[in-house]
Amino acid sequence: MLSILLWLLFFEGSHSLKLVELNVPEGVARGAPVWMYCGYNLEGDELYSVKWYKNNVEFYRFLPSDKPPGQKYDLLGVHINLQKSNKTHVYLQKTELQSGGSYGCEVSTEAPSYHTVKAEKVLKIYDIPEEKPVIEGAKQAYQIGDEVNVTCFSLSSKPIASLQWIINGKTATSNYLTYYPEEYTVDGLGSTALGLTFIVNYGHFQYDMMTLGCKATVTQNYSTFSEEIVIGENVEAETLRSPDVLVHTGGPKISGENNRYGVGDILELNCTSVPLKKPQRLAWYINGVQADPVHVVHYLPYQNSNGDIQSTAGLRFQIRQTHFHTEGLRLSCSATISKVIGERLTEIVIGGFQHSPSLQVSVGSEDSSRCSSVTPWITMYLLILMFFV
Ligand SMILES: *[C@@H]1O[C@H](CO)[C@@H](O)[C@H](O)[C@H]1NC(C)=O
Ligand SMILES: *[C@@H]1O[C@H](CO)[C@@H](O)[C@H](O)[C@H]1NC(C)=O
Ligand SMILES: *[C@@H]1O[C@H](CO)[C@@H](O)[C@H](O)[C@H]1NC(C)=O
Ligand SMILES: *[C@@H]1O[C@H](CO)[C@@H](O)[C@H](O)[C@H]1NC(C)=O
């Protein structure tokens, strides 16, 4: 810890280029324009260049010495507007599904300092159609003992919707459900289907009505990442944290008692999320691969006086030689929150079930007369109700 502290103090004291803010929206609907902002403090140095990257491929550079200073490079899904972009802002006038990715800005200063700072953030593009899920296979009428066998199809969306069947306002139990596989188009739009099968009994009718609802929910996961901790083979924990980049990413923080580890040692670290209104799911990564759950310790979330929730997950395992790759043992953690970004409900109301004395009358009568006596007392109406949330 001491070495890290000294290092930080050393950099705090120096005056050099700092990246203070990278503003990229977490997610936008397909088609929407996007502003991105890269805020930096030159600390008295002269700006040499600002470069923007998508998935590490450059698409815009601003060099005050160039004529004109702003230049763009064609890149799939990046529709940059040069007139509106400058040394701090870039404007994408429209987006498409291919616009999603990791956007980075890199700022460099002129001689003699030649400092470079870089940060990146992920932009997600989502696409949720207005249409409701479709229910197929519903019959005109059901009697006690009949089998209901209906299927709900979600419309293509990105991210894919999850489906839920609701019978008279209550979520259907899993023994009624048949899951169908998810299908994806080349654009990454996904669709799925969910079957509902059950035998109708009296309990399925409420006030002589049975309501079957299918709800499609589109949830977007947003993840933030901690800085990566690298434990070198010289068994000294060093941090990749760059004191030049002060961007507040809202990512989780890694903490631990030790900063010296060797082969055979038990590594013990904690990952703690920033406090937020909603709980966050934490995941640990060892050399870029999600850690085995047996090595992860889950602690109860801590709720502060503002009602904000802070989650903590520990990582505990014995270090082996195989953990060290050429760059050392790399550790990081991510915190994910899920937001419902779209919800569509389709409901069919099956009504008119009645106890009728004509049931006895019809028993034993001829087929044709039974048919005509049965039809009047099963009245059926089908309503399609649509709800947008
Ligand atoms: C860059 O563009 C943004 C957005 O239009 C504007 O607010 C900002 O003042 C511009 N910066 C410069 C240096 O022109
Ligand atoms: C329900 O309907 C589906 C599709 O029409 C069919 O494949 C399946 O076999 C049916 N299930 C039952 C239990 O009848
Ligand atoms: C969000 O995360 C949950 C839990 O890990 C996962 O089940 C779900 O598929 C994810 N959704 C998307 C759209 O990635
Ligand atoms: C991790 O956090 C838990 C809960 O706050 C605490 O009990 C534990 O001592 C911490 N472990 C380390 C290695 O910091």
Short mmCIF file of C-alpha atoms and ligand atoms in Angstrom, two decimals:
data_model
loop_
_atom_site.label_atom_id
_atom_site.label_comp_id
_atom_site.label_asym_id
_atom_site.label_seq_id
_atom_site.Cartn_x
_atom_site.Cartn_y
_atom_site.Cartn_z
CA MET A 1 0.00 0.00 0.00
CA LEU A 2 2.85 2.32 0.91
CA SER A 3 4.41 2.12 -2.54
CA ILE A 4 1.06 2.94 -4.17
CA LEU A 5 0.55 5.88 -1.86
CA LEU A 6 4.00 7.25 -2.59
CA TRP A 7 3.40 6.87 -6.28
CA LEU A 8 0.13 8.76 -6.07
CA LEU A 9 1.68 11.54 -4.01
CA PHE A 10 4.46 11.86 -6.56
CA PHE A 11 2.00 12.33 -9.39
CA GLU A 12 -0.31 14.58 -7.43
CA GLY A 13 2.61 16.95 -7.03
CA SER A 14 3.45 17.14 -10.75
CA HIS A 15 1.57 19.37 -13.15
CA SER A 16 0.83 17.52 -16.33
CA LEU A 17 -1.99 16.80 -18.74
CA LYS A 18 -5.04 15.21 -17.12
CA LEU A 19 -8.12 13.63 -18.58
CA VAL A 20 -10.92 14.73 -16.30
CA GLU A 21 -14.08 13.59 -18.03
CA LEU A 22 -15.16 11.25 -20.78
CA ASN A 23 -18.85 11.55 -21.43
CA VAL A 24 -20.29 8.81 -23.64
CA PRO A 25 -23.93 7.79 -23.07
CA GLU A 26 -24.43 4.25 -21.77
CA GLY A 27 -27.02 3.42 -24.36
CA VAL A 28 -29.16 5.07 -27.03
CA ALA A 29 -32.01 3.88 -29.23
CA ARG A 30 -31.01 2.94 -32.78
CA GLY A 31 -31.05 6.01 -35.00
CA ALA A 32 -30.62 8.62 -32.27
CA PRO A 33 -27.71 11.09 -32.54
CA VAL A 34 -24.96 11.03 -29.91
CA TRP A 35 -22.77 13.71 -28.39
CA MET A 36 -19.52 12.62 -26.80
CA TYR A 37 -17.32 14.82 -24.69
CA CYS A 38 -13.68 14.46 -23.76
CA GLY A 39 -12.69 16.85 -21.01
CA TYR A 40 -9.00 17.43 -20.30
CA ASN A 41 -6.80 19.85 -18.47
CA LEU A 42 -3.61 20.77 -20.31
CA GLU A 43 -2.00 22.15 -17.13
CA GLY A 44 -0.27 24.85 -19.15
CA ASP A 45 1.02 22.57 -21.92
CA GLU A 46 0.09 23.02 -25.55
CA LEU A 47 -2.36 20.65 -27.22
CA TYR A 48 -0.88 18.46 -29.94
CA SER A 49 -3.81 16.16 -30.77
CA VAL A 50 -7.14 14.74 -29.69
CA LYS A 51 -7.91 11.38 -31.28
CA TRP A 52 -11.13 9.38 -31.03
CA TYR A 53 -11.31 5.63 -31.43
CA LYS A 54 -14.06 3.08 -31.71
CA ASN A 55 -12.92 -0.38 -30.64
CA ASN A 56 -9.34 0.95 -30.92
CA VAL A 57 -9.75 2.09 -34.55
CA GLU A 58 -9.33 5.84 -35.06
CA PHE A 59 -12.29 7.71 -36.59
CA TYR A 60 -11.55 11.35 -35.76
CA ARG A 61 -8.51 13.45 -35.00
CA PHE A 62 -8.20 17.07 -34.06
CA LEU A 63 -4.76 18.62 -34.55
CA PRO A 64 -4.68 22.41 -34.09
CA SER A 65 -1.79 22.50 -36.61
CA ASP A 66 -3.79 20.75 -39.37
CA LYS A 67 -5.85 22.60 -42.02
CA PRO A 68 -8.69 22.02 -41.26
CA PRO A 69 -7.86 20.90 -37.71
CA GLY A 70 -10.63 18.25 -37.59
CA GLN A 71 -10.35 15.17 -39.88
CA LYS A 72 -12.44 12.02 -40.00
CA TYR A 73 -11.75 8.45 -41.08
CA ASP A 74 -14.56 6.29 -42.40
CA LEU A 75 -15.58 3.59 -39.99
CA LEU A 76 -18.59 1.27 -40.08
CA GLY A 77 -21.41 2.63 -37.93
CA VAL A 78 -19.69 5.94 -37.15
CA HIS A 79 -21.51 8.88 -38.78
CA ILE A 80 -19.52 11.80 -37.49
CA ASN A 81 -20.55 15.35 -38.27
CA LEU A 82 -17.34 17.36 -38.81
CA GLN A 83 -19.02 20.77 -38.51
CA LYS A 84 -20.28 20.03 -35.03
CA SER A 85 -17.17 18.22 -33.79
CA ASN A 86 -14.23 20.03 -32.27
CA LYS A 87 -11.32 19.57 -29.87
CA THR A 88 -13.57 18.49 -27.00
CA HIS A 89 -16.77 17.19 -28.60
CA VAL A 90 -17.69 14.72 -31.30
CA TYR A 91 -21.17 14.50 -32.76
CA LEU A 92 -22.49 11.33 -34.37
CA GLN A 93 -25.52 12.57 -36.30
CA LYS A 94 -27.16 9.15 -36.38
CA THR A 95 -26.57 5.68 -35.01
CA GLU A 96 -27.22 2.17 -36.20
CA LEU A 97 -26.73 -1.22 -34.55
CA GLN A 98 -23.06 -1.26 -35.72
CA SER A 99 -22.45 2.01 -33.86
CA GLY A 100 -22.26 0.16 -30.54
CA GLY A 101 -18.81 -0.40 -29.11
CA SER A 102 -16.09 1.04 -26.94
CA TYR A 103 -15.33 4.71 -27.62
CA GLY A 104 -12.02 6.14 -26.54
CA CYS A 105 -10.47 9.59 -26.58
CA GLU A 106 -6.73 10.13 -26.48
CA VAL A 107 -5.18 13.51 -25.78
CA SER A 108 -1.51 14.35 -26.40
CA THR A 109 0.48 17.48 -25.63
CA GLU A 110 3.20 19.16 -27.68
CA ALA A 111 6.92 19.11 -27.12
CA PRO A 112 8.66 19.20 -24.76
CA SER A 113 6.27 17.31 -22.46
CA TYR A 114 4.73 14.79 -24.93
CA HIS A 115 2.16 13.48 -22.50
CA THR A 116 -0.64 11.21 -23.67
CA VAL A 117 -3.76 10.26 -21.75
CA LYS A 118 -6.55 7.98 -22.88
CA ALA A 119 -9.88 6.71 -21.57
CA GLU A 120 -12.71 4.72 -23.08
CA LYS A 121 -16.37 3.92 -22.46
CA VAL A 122 -18.89 1.56 -23.98
CA LEU A 123 -21.86 2.83 -25.97
CA LYS A 124 -24.72 0.38 -26.41
CA ILE A 125 -27.34 0.68 -29.12
CA TYR A 126 -30.74 -0.77 -28.48
CA ASP A 127 -33.67 -1.41 -30.73
CA ILE A 128 -37.08 -2.15 -29.30
CA PRO A 129 -40.02 -2.35 -31.69
CA GLU A 130 -43.31 -0.78 -30.64
CA GLU A 131 -45.21 -3.97 -31.50
CA LYS A 132 -46.51 -6.22 -28.76
CA PRO A 133 -45.66 -9.91 -28.47
CA VAL A 134 -47.94 -12.20 -30.47
CA ILE A 135 -50.05 -14.96 -28.90
CA GLU A 136 -50.82 -17.92 -31.15
CA GLY A 137 -52.89 -21.05 -30.66
CA ALA A 138 -55.67 -19.62 -28.47
CA LYS A 139 -58.99 -21.31 -29.16
CA GLN A 140 -62.35 -19.55 -29.32
CA ALA A 141 -63.55 -21.27 -26.18
CA TYR A 142 -62.30 -23.54 -23.43
CA GLN A 143 -64.26 -25.81 -21.14
CA ILE A 144 -63.17 -27.36 -17.87
CA GLY A 145 -60.82 -30.22 -18.71
CA ASP A 146 -59.72 -28.72 -22.04
CA GLU A 147 -56.06 -28.26 -22.75
CA VAL A 148 -54.82 -24.74 -23.32
CA ASN A 149 -51.71 -24.82 -25.52
CA VAL A 150 -50.64 -21.34 -26.60
CA THR A 151 -47.34 -19.84 -27.68
CA CYS A 152 -46.10 -16.28 -27.29
CA PHE A 153 -43.59 -14.88 -29.79
CA SER A 154 -41.46 -11.86 -29.01
CA LEU A 155 -40.65 -9.43 -31.79
CA SER A 156 -37.02 -8.97 -32.76
CA SER A 157 -35.22 -6.59 -30.47
CA LYS A 158 -31.74 -5.74 -29.28
CA PRO A 159 -31.14 -6.71 -26.55
CA ILE A 160 -33.42 -9.74 -26.78
CA ALA A 161 -36.69 -9.66 -24.82
CA SER A 162 -37.50 -12.13 -22.09
CA LEU A 163 -41.06 -13.49 -22.03
CA GLN A 164 -43.40 -14.20 -19.17
CA TRP A 165 -46.88 -15.74 -19.12
CA ILE A 166 -49.45 -14.30 -16.74
CA ILE A 167 -52.70 -16.11 -15.90
CA ASN A 168 -55.29 -13.86 -14.20
CA GLY A 169 -52.56 -11.47 -13.07
CA LYS A 170 -50.30 -14.17 -11.62
CA THR A 171 -47.06 -15.32 -13.20
CA ALA A 172 -47.50 -18.82 -14.61
CA THR A 173 -45.55 -21.53 -12.82
CA SER A 174 -42.63 -23.09 -14.67
CA ASN A 175 -44.31 -26.50 -15.04
CA TYR A 176 -46.76 -24.80 -17.47
CA LEU A 177 -43.97 -23.39 -19.63
CA THR A 178 -42.07 -24.56 -22.69
CA TYR A 179 -38.95 -22.59 -23.54
CA TYR A 180 -37.99 -22.19 -27.18
CA PRO A 181 -34.46 -21.29 -28.33
CA GLU A 182 -33.40 -17.71 -28.96
CA GLU A 183 -32.82 -16.75 -32.58
CA TYR A 184 -30.56 -13.97 -33.78
CA THR A 185 -30.21 -12.12 -37.08
CA VAL A 186 -26.81 -10.98 -38.39
CA ASP A 187 -27.58 -7.53 -36.93
CA GLY A 188 -27.78 -9.03 -33.46
CA LEU A 189 -31.56 -8.63 -33.20
CA GLY A 190 -32.95 -11.48 -31.15
CA SER A 191 -36.34 -13.12 -30.83
CA THR A 192 -37.70 -15.96 -28.78
CA ALA A 193 -40.93 -17.79 -27.93
CA LEU A 194 -42.51 -19.22 -24.79
CA GLY A 195 -45.19 -21.90 -24.70
CA LEU A 196 -47.94 -22.21 -22.09
CA THR A 197 -49.71 -25.54 -21.67
CA PHE A 198 -52.22 -26.50 -18.97
CA ILE A 199 -55.54 -28.25 -18.37
CA VAL A 200 -58.34 -25.80 -17.58
CA ASN A 201 -59.97 -26.19 -14.17
CA TYR A 202 -62.51 -24.08 -12.23
CA GLY A 203 -59.66 -22.23 -10.50
CA HIS A 204 -58.55 -20.75 -13.81
CA PHE A 205 -61.75 -18.70 -14.09
CA GLN A 206 -62.13 -15.58 -12.03
CA TYR A 207 -65.61 -14.03 -12.17
CA ASP A 208 -66.22 -16.27 -15.21
CA MET A 209 -63.22 -14.82 -16.99
CA MET A 210 -59.77 -16.10 -17.72
CA THR A 211 -57.07 -13.61 -18.69
CA LEU A 212 -53.92 -14.84 -20.40
CA GLY A 213 -51.16 -12.28 -20.68
CA CYS A 214 -47.76 -12.45 -22.28
CA LYS A 215 -45.23 -9.83 -21.25
CA ALA A 216 -42.05 -9.11 -23.17
CA THR A 217 -39.42 -7.28 -21.14
CA VAL A 218 -36.24 -5.85 -22.60
CA THR A 219 -33.50 -5.37 -20.05
CA GLN A 220 -30.18 -3.70 -20.70
CA ASN A 221 -27.20 -4.60 -18.55
CA TYR A 222 -24.74 -1.80 -17.90
CA SER A 223 -21.35 -2.79 -16.60
CA THR A 224 -18.57 -0.68 -15.17
CA PHE A 225 -15.10 -2.07 -14.63
CA SER A 226 -12.52 -1.58 -11.93
CA GLU A 227 -8.97 -0.67 -12.74
CA GLU A 228 -6.92 -3.73 -13.46
CA ILE A 229 -4.53 -4.88 -10.75
CA VAL A 230 -1.39 -6.60 -12.02
CA ILE A 231 0.63 -8.85 -9.80
CA GLY A 232 4.01 -9.34 -11.44
CA GLU A 233 6.25 -12.36 -11.10
CA ASN A 234 8.48 -10.20 -8.97
CA VAL A 235 5.57 -10.75 -6.52
CA GLU A 236 4.96 -7.06 -6.01
CA ALA A 237 1.40 -5.89 -6.54
CA GLU A 238 1.43 -2.88 -8.77
CA THR A 239 -1.50 -1.01 -10.08
CA LEU A 240 -2.17 0.06 -13.61
CA ARG A 241 -4.10 3.02 -12.30
CA SER A 242 -2.89 6.01 -14.21
CA PRO A 243 -2.87 9.16 -12.11
CA ASP A 244 -3.14 11.18 -15.36
CA VAL A 245 -6.65 9.89 -15.93
CA LEU A 246 -9.02 11.29 -13.38
CA VAL A 247 -12.14 10.24 -15.25
CA HIS A 248 -14.74 9.13 -12.80
CA THR A 249 -16.02 5.96 -14.37
CA GLY A 250 -18.23 4.95 -11.46
CA GLY A 251 -16.51 1.58 -11.56
CA PRO A 252 -16.01 -0.68 -8.55
CA LYS A 253 -12.87 -0.42 -6.44
CA ILE A 254 -10.47 -3.20 -5.50
CA SER A 255 -9.00 -3.27 -2.01
CA GLY A 256 -6.94 -5.67 0.04
CA GLU A 257 -4.58 -5.90 2.97
CA ASN A 258 -1.49 -7.02 1.11
CA ASN A 259 0.32 -5.75 -1.90
CA ARG A 260 2.98 -8.46 -2.00
CA TYR A 261 2.01 -11.88 -3.27
CA GLY A 262 3.98 -14.91 -4.36
CA VAL A 263 3.27 -18.38 -5.67
CA GLY A 264 1.60 -20.39 -2.89
CA ASP A 265 0.17 -17.33 -1.14
CA ILE A 266 -3.56 -16.99 -0.54
CA LEU A 267 -4.74 -13.92 -2.41
CA GLU A 268 -7.54 -12.04 -0.68
CA LEU A 269 -9.08 -8.97 -2.26
CA ASN A 270 -12.43 -7.22 -2.11
CA CYS A 271 -14.31 -5.55 -4.92
CA THR A 272 -16.73 -2.87 -3.77
CA SER A 273 -19.25 -1.10 -5.98
CA VAL A 274 -19.98 2.61 -5.80
CA PRO A 275 -23.16 3.29 -3.81
CA LEU A 276 -26.23 3.36 -6.05
CA LYS A 277 -29.99 3.16 -5.57
CA LYS A 278 -30.05 -0.33 -7.08
CA PRO A 279 -27.94 -3.36 -6.12
CA GLN A 280 -25.15 -4.23 -8.56
CA ARG A 281 -23.96 -7.68 -9.61
CA LEU A 282 -20.23 -8.03 -9.12
CA ALA A 283 -17.98 -10.36 -11.09
CA TRP A 284 -14.25 -11.03 -10.72
CA TYR A 285 -11.93 -11.69 -13.64
CA ILE A 286 -8.60 -13.51 -13.41
CA ASN A 287 -6.46 -12.88 -16.50
CA GLY A 288 -9.56 -11.71 -18.34
CA VAL A 289 -11.63 -14.82 -17.58
CA GLN A 290 -14.51 -14.71 -15.12
CA ALA A 291 -13.42 -16.26 -11.82
CA ASP A 292 -14.71 -19.65 -10.72
CA PRO A 293 -17.62 -19.07 -8.26
CA VAL A 294 -15.83 -21.17 -5.63
CA HIS A 295 -13.21 -18.42 -5.38
CA VAL A 296 -15.74 -15.63 -4.97
CA VAL A 297 -17.09 -14.65 -1.53
CA HIS A 298 -20.39 -12.76 -1.54
CA TYR A 299 -21.00 -10.34 1.29
CA LEU A 300 -24.35 -8.86 2.25
CA PRO A 301 -24.89 -5.50 0.53
CA TYR A 302 -24.40 -2.47 2.72
CA GLN A 303 -27.07 0.22 2.72
CA ASN A 304 -26.00 3.70 3.76
CA SER A 305 -28.17 6.40 5.35
CA ASN A 306 -29.18 7.78 1.91
CA GLY A 307 -30.61 4.39 1.04
CA ASP A 308 -27.83 3.75 -1.48
CA ILE A 309 -26.64 0.19 -1.76
CA GLN A 310 -23.00 -0.84 -1.91
CA SER A 311 -22.16 -4.40 -2.90
CA THR A 312 -18.96 -6.25 -2.01
CA ALA A 313 -17.55 -9.46 -3.46
CA GLY A 314 -14.31 -11.01 -2.27
CA LEU A 315 -11.83 -13.01 -4.31
CA ARG A 316 -9.89 -15.69 -2.47
CA PHE A 317 -7.61 -18.30 -3.99
CA GLN A 318 -4.13 -19.75 -3.76
CA ILE A 319 -1.75 -18.32 -6.35
CA ARG A 320 -0.16 -20.92 -8.62
CA GLN A 321 2.64 -20.52 -11.14
CA THR A 322 0.14 -21.08 -13.98
CA HIS A 323 -1.67 -17.89 -12.99
CA PHE A 324 1.28 -15.84 -14.25
CA HIS A 325 1.12 -15.01 -17.90
CA THR A 326 3.75 -12.87 -19.60
CA GLU A 327 2.15 -9.67 -18.32
CA GLY A 328 1.75 -11.10 -14.80
CA LEU A 329 -1.43 -12.05 -12.97
CA ARG A 330 -4.15 -9.61 -14.02
CA LEU A 331 -7.17 -9.08 -11.79
CA SER A 332 -10.22 -6.91 -12.32
CA CYS A 333 -13.85 -6.81 -11.36
CA SER A 334 -17.05 -5.52 -12.93
CA ALA A 335 -20.29 -4.19 -11.50
CA THR A 336 -23.47 -4.61 -13.51
CA ILE A 337 -26.86 -3.02 -13.12
CA SER A 338 -29.90 -4.06 -15.11
CA LYS A 339 -32.41 -1.53 -16.34
CA VAL A 340 -35.75 -2.36 -17.91
CA ILE A 341 -35.76 -0.32 -21.11
CA GLY A 342 -38.94 -1.66 -22.63
CA GLU A 343 -42.01 -3.63 -21.65
CA ARG A 344 -44.92 -4.75 -23.85
CA LEU A 345 -47.95 -6.75 -22.74
CA THR A 346 -50.47 -8.62 -24.87
CA GLU A 347 -53.55 -9.96 -23.10
CA ILE A 348 -56.43 -12.09 -24.23
CA VAL A 349 -59.52 -12.26 -22.07
CA ILE A 350 -61.56 -15.42 -22.33
CA GLY A 351 -64.91 -14.88 -20.70
CA GLY A 352 -68.42 -16.18 -20.30
CA PHE A 353 -67.79 -19.43 -18.48
CA GLN A 354 -71.03 -20.32 -16.66
CA HIS A 355 -72.39 -23.26 -14.68
CA SER A 356 -75.47 -24.19 -16.65
CA PRO A 357 -78.22 -26.69 -15.88
CA SER A 358 -78.45 -27.36 -19.64
CA LEU A 359 -75.27 -29.45 -19.21
CA GLN A 360 -77.42 -32.29 -17.76
CA VAL A 361 -80.05 -31.81 -20.43
CA SER A 362 -77.54 -32.22 -23.18
CA VAL A 363 -76.15 -35.47 -21.74
CA GLY A 364 -77.41 -38.40 -23.72
CA SER A 365 -78.98 -36.28 -26.43
CA GLU A 366 -78.01 -36.59 -30.05
CA ASP A 367 -74.76 -35.10 -31.24
CA SER A 368 -76.41 -32.36 -33.29
CA SER A 369 -78.72 -31.21 -30.46
CA ARG A 370 -75.84 -31.35 -27.94
CA CYS A 371 -73.86 -29.02 -30.13
CA SER A 372 -76.65 -26.47 -30.38
CA SER A 373 -77.37 -26.65 -26.64
CA VAL A 374 -73.75 -26.21 -25.67
CA THR A 375 -72.91 -23.24 -27.86
CA PRO A 376 -75.25 -20.62 -26.28
CA TRP A 377 -73.94 -21.02 -22.72
CA ILE A 378 -70.31 -20.68 -23.65
CA THR A 379 -69.98 -17.12 -24.71
CA MET A 380 -66.59 -16.10 -25.71
CA TYR A 381 -65.04 -12.81 -26.33
CA LEU A 382 -61.54 -12.05 -27.26
CA LEU A 383 -60.09 -8.73 -26.39
CA ILE A 384 -56.67 -7.68 -27.23
CA LEU A 385 -55.47 -5.13 -24.75
CA MET A 386 -52.27 -3.34 -25.35
CA PHE A 387 -50.24 -1.65 -22.76
CA PHE A 388 -47.16 0.43 -23.26
CA VAL A 389 -44.96 1.05 -20.32
C1 LIG B 1 -17.24 22.38 -29.23
O1 LIG B 1 -18.60 22.06 -29.49
C2 LIG B 1 -19.44 22.11 -28.33
C3 LIG B 1 -20.81 21.65 -28.73
O2 LIG B 1 -21.30 22.36 -29.82
C4 LIG B 1 -19.47 23.50 -27.76
O3 LIG B 1 -20.26 23.54 -26.60
C5 LIG B 1 -18.05 23.92 -27.43
O4 LIG B 1 -18.04 25.27 -26.98
C6 LIG B 1 -17.14 23.80 -28.65
N1 LIG B 1 -15.76 24.06 -28.22
C7 LIG B 1 -14.98 24.89 -28.89
C8 LIG B 1 -13.62 25.08 -28.33
O5 LIG B 1 -15.37 25.48 -29.89
C1 LIG B 2 -48.59 -27.38 -28.19
O1 LIG B 2 -48.51 -26.77 -29.46
C2 LIG B 2 -47.26 -26.91 -30.06
C3 LIG B 2 -47.24 -26.07 -31.31
O2 LIG B 2 -48.47 -26.00 -31.92
C4 LIG B 2 -46.99 -28.38 -30.34
O3 LIG B 2 -45.73 -28.54 -30.93
C5 LIG B 2 -47.00 -29.13 -29.02
O4 LIG B 2 -46.84 -30.50 -29.24
C6 LIG B 2 -48.31 -28.87 -28.29
N1 LIG B 2 -48.20 -29.44 -26.94
C7 LIG B 2 -49.11 -30.26 -26.42
C8 LIG B 2 -48.84 -30.74 -25.05
O5 LIG B 2 -50.12 -30.55 -27.05
C1 LIG B 3 -28.19 -9.39 -18.16
O1 LIG B 3 -27.58 -10.12 -17.13
C2 LIG B 3 -28.31 -11.27 -16.69
C3 LIG B 3 -27.59 -11.88 -15.51
O2 LIG B 3 -26.24 -12.09 -15.77
C4 LIG B 3 -28.43 -12.24 -17.86
O3 LIG B 3 -29.20 -13.36 -17.46
C5 LIG B 3 -29.12 -11.55 -19.02
O4 LIG B 3 -29.15 -12.39 -20.14
C6 LIG B 3 -28.38 -10.28 -19.39
N1 LIG B 3 -29.13 -9.56 -20.40
C7 LIG B 3 -28.57 -9.05 -21.49
C8 LIG B 3 -29.49 -8.35 -22.41
O5 LIG B 3 -27.37 -9.15 -21.71
C1 LIG B 4 -13.82 -7.74 2.59
O1 LIG B 4 -15.03 -7.13 3.05
C2 LIG B 4 -15.63 -7.84 4.12
C3 LIG B 4 -16.98 -7.21 4.39
O2 LIG B 4 -16.89 -5.81 4.46
C4 LIG B 4 -14.69 -7.83 5.32
O3 LIG B 4 -15.27 -8.54 6.37
C5 LIG B 4 -13.37 -8.49 4.91
O4 LIG B 4 -12.45 -8.41 5.97
C6 LIG B 4 -12.79 -7.80 3.69
N1 LIG B 4 -11.64 -8.55 3.23
C7 LIG B 4 -10.53 -7.96 2.77
C8 LIG B 4 -9.46 -8.86 2.27
O5 LIG B 4 -10.39 -6.75 2.77
#
